[in-house]
């Protein structure tokens, strides 16, 4: 009986460890330092004066590698269990101006100028991220939506954020309010 109890306890501990694995990986990064370096390199590359105020927002590139079952409720623990951090480029930074329009994206030491910020209304994401102030932002490469999908982690809860298909509004939903997680499957058509 003690062996069975020990095995169950070990299994529960392992499951909890797996779900926190992505959080322990991203916790190793000093986001303030990454964002400051991104601001400095962007100002230099884009020819922005040192006095001009710009912001940086770091986010992690993740893959969601799991097929959720129909009518299965979502939980932050389940979702975190199935995030896989990109190996080559684990994070990027958005560089934005005072109106929250994205000027560039940085990855490692590269600064990539952004040309379609207004068309895709990416400033809505920056507005939301600066308002919510999440601990971590995850960009889902396997998004089932037409527009980028992000997961914001704050206070042990995940918020799903994406732009509507018509690019008119930002949709933000706490994961705990989603009753059927199967729409997160990248191979299924988003409805």
CSV table of C-alpha atoms in Angstrom, one decimal:
chain,number,residue,atom,x,y,z
A,1,UNK,CA,0.0,0.0,0.0
A,2,UNK,CA,2.8,2.4,0.8
A,3,UNK,CA,4.4,1.7,-2.6
A,4,UNK,CA,1.2,2.6,-4.4
A,5,UNK,CA,0.9,5.8,-2.4
A,6,UNK,CA,4.5,6.7,-3.1
A,7,UNK,CA,4.0,6.0,-6.9
A,8,UNK,CA,0.9,8.2,-7.0
A,9,UNK,CA,2.7,10.9,-5.0
A,10,UNK,CA,5.7,10.7,-7.4
A,11,UNK,CA,3.4,10.9,-10.4
A,12,UNK,CA,1.5,14.0,-9.1
A,13,UNK,CA,4.9,15.7,-8.4
A,14,UNK,CA,6.1,14.8,-11.9
A,15,UNK,CA,3.0,16.2,-13.6
A,16,UNK,CA,3.3,19.5,-11.5
A,17,UNK,CA,7.0,19.7,-12.5
A,18,UNK,CA,6.2,19.3,-16.2
A,19,UNK,CA,3.6,22.0,-16.1
A,20,UNK,CA,5.9,24.4,-14.4
A,21,UNK,CA,8.8,23.5,-16.7
A,22,UNK,CA,8.1,26.3,-19.2
A,23,UNK,CA,7.8,28.8,-16.4
A,24,UNK,CA,11.1,27.7,-14.9
A,25,UNK,CA,12.7,28.0,-18.4
A,26,UNK,CA,11.4,31.5,-19.0
A,27,UNK,CA,12.2,32.6,-15.4
A,28,UNK,CA,15.9,32.3,-16.2
A,29,UNK,CA,15.7,35.2,-18.6
A,30,UNK,CA,16.1,38.7,-17.3
A,31,UNK,CA,13.4,40.5,-19.2
A,32,UNK,CA,14.2,44.0,-18.1
A,33,UNK,CA,17.8,43.5,-19.3
A,34,UNK,CA,16.6,42.0,-22.6
A,35,UNK,CA,14.2,44.9,-23.1
A,36,UNK,CA,16.8,47.5,-22.3
A,37,UNK,CA,19.3,46.0,-24.7
A,38,UNK,CA,16.6,45.9,-27.4
A,39,UNK,CA,15.8,49.6,-26.9
A,40,UNK,CA,19.4,50.5,-27.2
A,41,UNK,CA,20.1,48.5,-30.3
A,42,UNK,CA,16.9,49.7,-31.9
A,43,UNK,CA,17.6,53.3,-31.3
A,44,UNK,CA,21.0,52.8,-32.9
A,45,UNK,CA,19.8,50.8,-35.9
A,46,UNK,CA,16.7,53.0,-36.6
A,47,UNK,CA,18.5,56.3,-36.0
A,48,UNK,CA,16.3,57.3,-33.1
A,49,UNK,CA,17.8,59.9,-30.7
A,50,UNK,CA,18.7,58.8,-27.2
A,51,UNK,CA,16.3,61.4,-25.8
A,52,UNK,CA,13.3,59.9,-27.6
A,53,UNK,CA,11.1,57.6,-25.5
A,54,UNK,CA,10.4,54.2,-26.9
A,55,UNK,CA,9.3,51.0,-25.2
A,56,UNK,CA,10.2,47.3,-25.5
A,57,UNK,CA,8.1,44.3,-24.7
A,58,UNK,CA,9.7,40.9,-24.6
A,59,UNK,CA,7.7,37.8,-25.5
A,60,UNK,CA,8.5,34.1,-25.8
A,61,UNK,CA,8.0,32.0,-28.9
A,62,UNK,CA,6.2,28.8,-28.1
A,63,UNK,CA,4.7,25.8,-29.9
A,64,UNK,CA,1.5,24.3,-28.6
A,65,UNK,CA,1.9,20.6,-29.3
A,66,UNK,CA,-1.2,19.0,-28.1
A,67,UNK,CA,-4.6,18.0,-29.6
A,68,UNK,CA,-7.2,18.9,-27.0
A,69,UNK,CA,-10.3,16.8,-26.8
A,70,UNK,CA,-13.7,18.2,-27.8
A,71,UNK,CA,-15.7,19.7,-24.9
A,72,UNK,CA,-12.7,19.6,-22.5
A,73,UNK,CA,-12.3,22.6,-20.3
A,74,UNK,CA,-9.0,24.4,-20.2
A,75,UNK,CA,-6.7,24.9,-17.3
A,76,UNK,CA,-3.5,26.9,-17.1
A,77,UNK,CA,-1.6,23.9,-15.8
A,78,UNK,CA,-2.7,21.7,-18.8
A,79,UNK,CA,-1.8,24.4,-21.3
A,80,UNK,CA,1.6,25.1,-19.7
A,81,UNK,CA,2.3,21.4,-19.8
A,82,UNK,CA,2.1,21.5,-23.6
A,83,UNK,CA,4.0,24.6,-24.4
A,84,UNK,CA,7.4,24.1,-26.0
A,85,UNK,CA,9.8,27.0,-26.0
A,86,UNK,CA,11.5,27.6,-29.4
A,87,UNK,CA,15.1,26.5,-29.2
A,88,UNK,CA,16.8,28.8,-31.8
A,89,UNK,CA,15.0,32.0,-31.0
A,90,UNK,CA,13.2,31.6,-27.6
A,91,UNK,CA,12.2,35.3,-27.4
A,92,UNK,CA,11.7,38.5,-29.3
A,93,UNK,CA,11.0,42.1,-28.4
A,94,UNK,CA,8.5,44.5,-29.8
A,95,UNK,CA,9.9,48.0,-30.0
A,96,UNK,CA,7.1,50.6,-29.9
A,97,UNK,CA,6.6,54.4,-29.8
A,98,UNK,CA,4.5,56.6,-27.4
A,99,UNK,CA,1.3,55.7,-29.4
A,100,UNK,CA,2.1,52.0,-29.0
A,101,UNK,CA,2.7,51.6,-32.7
A,102,UNK,CA,5.3,48.9,-33.3
A,103,UNK,CA,8.5,50.3,-34.9
A,104,UNK,CA,10.5,47.1,-35.0
A,105,UNK,CA,11.0,43.6,-33.7
A,106,UNK,CA,14.3,42.4,-32.3
A,107,UNK,CA,15.6,38.9,-32.0
A,108,UNK,CA,18.9,38.4,-30.4
A,109,UNK,CA,21.1,41.1,-31.9
A,110,UNK,CA,19.0,41.8,-35.0
A,111,UNK,CA,16.6,44.7,-35.4
A,112,UNK,CA,13.8,44.1,-38.0
A,113,UNK,CA,11.9,47.2,-39.0
A,114,UNK,CA,8.1,46.8,-39.0
A,115,UNK,CA,6.2,48.2,-41.9
A,116,UNK,CA,2.6,47.0,-41.4
A,117,UNK,CA,2.0,47.9,-37.8
A,118,UNK,CA,-1.1,50.1,-38.5
A,119,UNK,CA,-2.7,47.7,-41.1
A,120,UNK,CA,-2.6,44.8,-38.8
A,121,UNK,CA,-3.4,46.9,-35.8
A,122,UNK,CA,-0.6,45.4,-33.7
A,123,UNK,CA,-0.8,48.5,-31.5
A,124,UNK,CA,-3.9,46.9,-29.9
A,125,UNK,CA,-1.7,44.1,-28.6
A,126,UNK,CA,0.8,46.6,-27.1
A,127,UNK,CA,-2.1,48.6,-25.6
A,128,UNK,CA,-3.4,45.4,-23.9
A,129,UNK,CA,0.0,44.1,-22.8
A,130,UNK,CA,1.0,47.4,-21.2
A,131,UNK,CA,-2.4,47.6,-19.5
A,132,UNK,CA,-2.4,44.0,-18.2
A,133,UNK,CA,1.3,43.9,-17.3
A,134,UNK,CA,1.6,40.1,-17.5
A,135,UNK,CA,4.6,38.3,-16.0
A,136,UNK,CA,5.2,36.5,-19.3
A,137,UNK,CA,3.8,36.8,-22.8
A,138,UNK,CA,3.9,33.7,-25.1
A,139,UNK,CA,3.5,34.0,-28.8
A,140,UNK,CA,1.8,30.8,-30.2
A,141,UNK,CA,3.4,29.8,-33.5
A,142,UNK,CA,0.7,27.1,-33.9
A,143,UNK,CA,-2.2,29.5,-33.7
A,144,UNK,CA,-5.5,28.4,-35.3
A,145,UNK,CA,-6.5,32.0,-35.8
A,146,UNK,CA,-5.7,34.1,-38.9
A,147,UNK,CA,-4.0,36.7,-36.7
A,148,UNK,CA,-1.3,36.1,-34.1
A,149,UNK,CA,-2.4,34.5,-30.8
A,150,UNK,CA,-0.7,35.3,-27.5
A,151,UNK,CA,-1.0,33.8,-24.1
A,152,UNK,CA,-0.4,36.1,-21.2
A,153,UNK,CA,0.5,34.6,-17.9
A,154,UNK,CA,-0.4,36.6,-14.8
A,155,UNK,CA,-1.2,35.5,-11.2
A,156,UNK,CA,-1.2,31.8,-12.2
A,157,UNK,CA,-3.9,32.5,-14.9
A,158,UNK,CA,-3.5,32.5,-18.6
A,159,UNK,CA,-5.3,34.9,-20.9
A,160,UNK,CA,-5.8,34.1,-24.5
A,161,UNK,CA,-5.3,37.2,-26.7
A,162,UNK,CA,-5.9,37.5,-30.5
A,163,UNK,CA,-7.1,40.0,-33.0
A,164,UNK,CA,-10.5,39.3,-34.6
A,165,UNK,CA,-10.4,38.1,-38.2
A,166,UNK,CA,-11.6,41.5,-39.5
A,167,UNK,CA,-8.7,43.2,-37.6
A,168,UNK,CA,-11.1,45.4,-35.8
A,169,UNK,CA,-10.9,44.4,-32.1
A,170,UNK,CA,-8.7,42.5,-29.7
A,171,UNK,CA,-10.3,39.5,-28.1
A,172,UNK,CA,-9.1,38.6,-24.6
A,173,UNK,CA,-10.4,35.6,-22.7
A,174,UNK,CA,-9.2,34.1,-19.4
A,175,UNK,CA,-8.4,30.5,-20.0
A,176,UNK,CA,-10.6,29.5,-17.1
A,177,UNK,CA,-13.7,30.9,-19.0
A,178,UNK,CA,-13.2,28.7,-22.0
A,179,UNK,CA,-15.4,25.7,-21.8
A,180,UNK,CA,-14.1,23.8,-24.9
A,181,UNK,CA,-10.3,24.0,-25.6
A,182,UNK,CA,-10.4,22.0,-28.8
A,183,UNK,CA,-10.5,25.3,-30.8
A,184,UNK,CA,-6.8,25.8,-29.7
A,185,UNK,CA,-5.8,22.8,-31.9
A,186,UNK,CA,-3.7,24.2,-34.7
A,187,UNK,CA,-5.0,21.7,-37.2
A,188,UNK,CA,-8.6,22.6,-36.7
A,189,UNK,CA,-10.4,25.5,-38.3
A,190,UNK,CA,-11.1,28.3,-35.9
A,191,UNK,CA,-14.7,29.2,-35.6
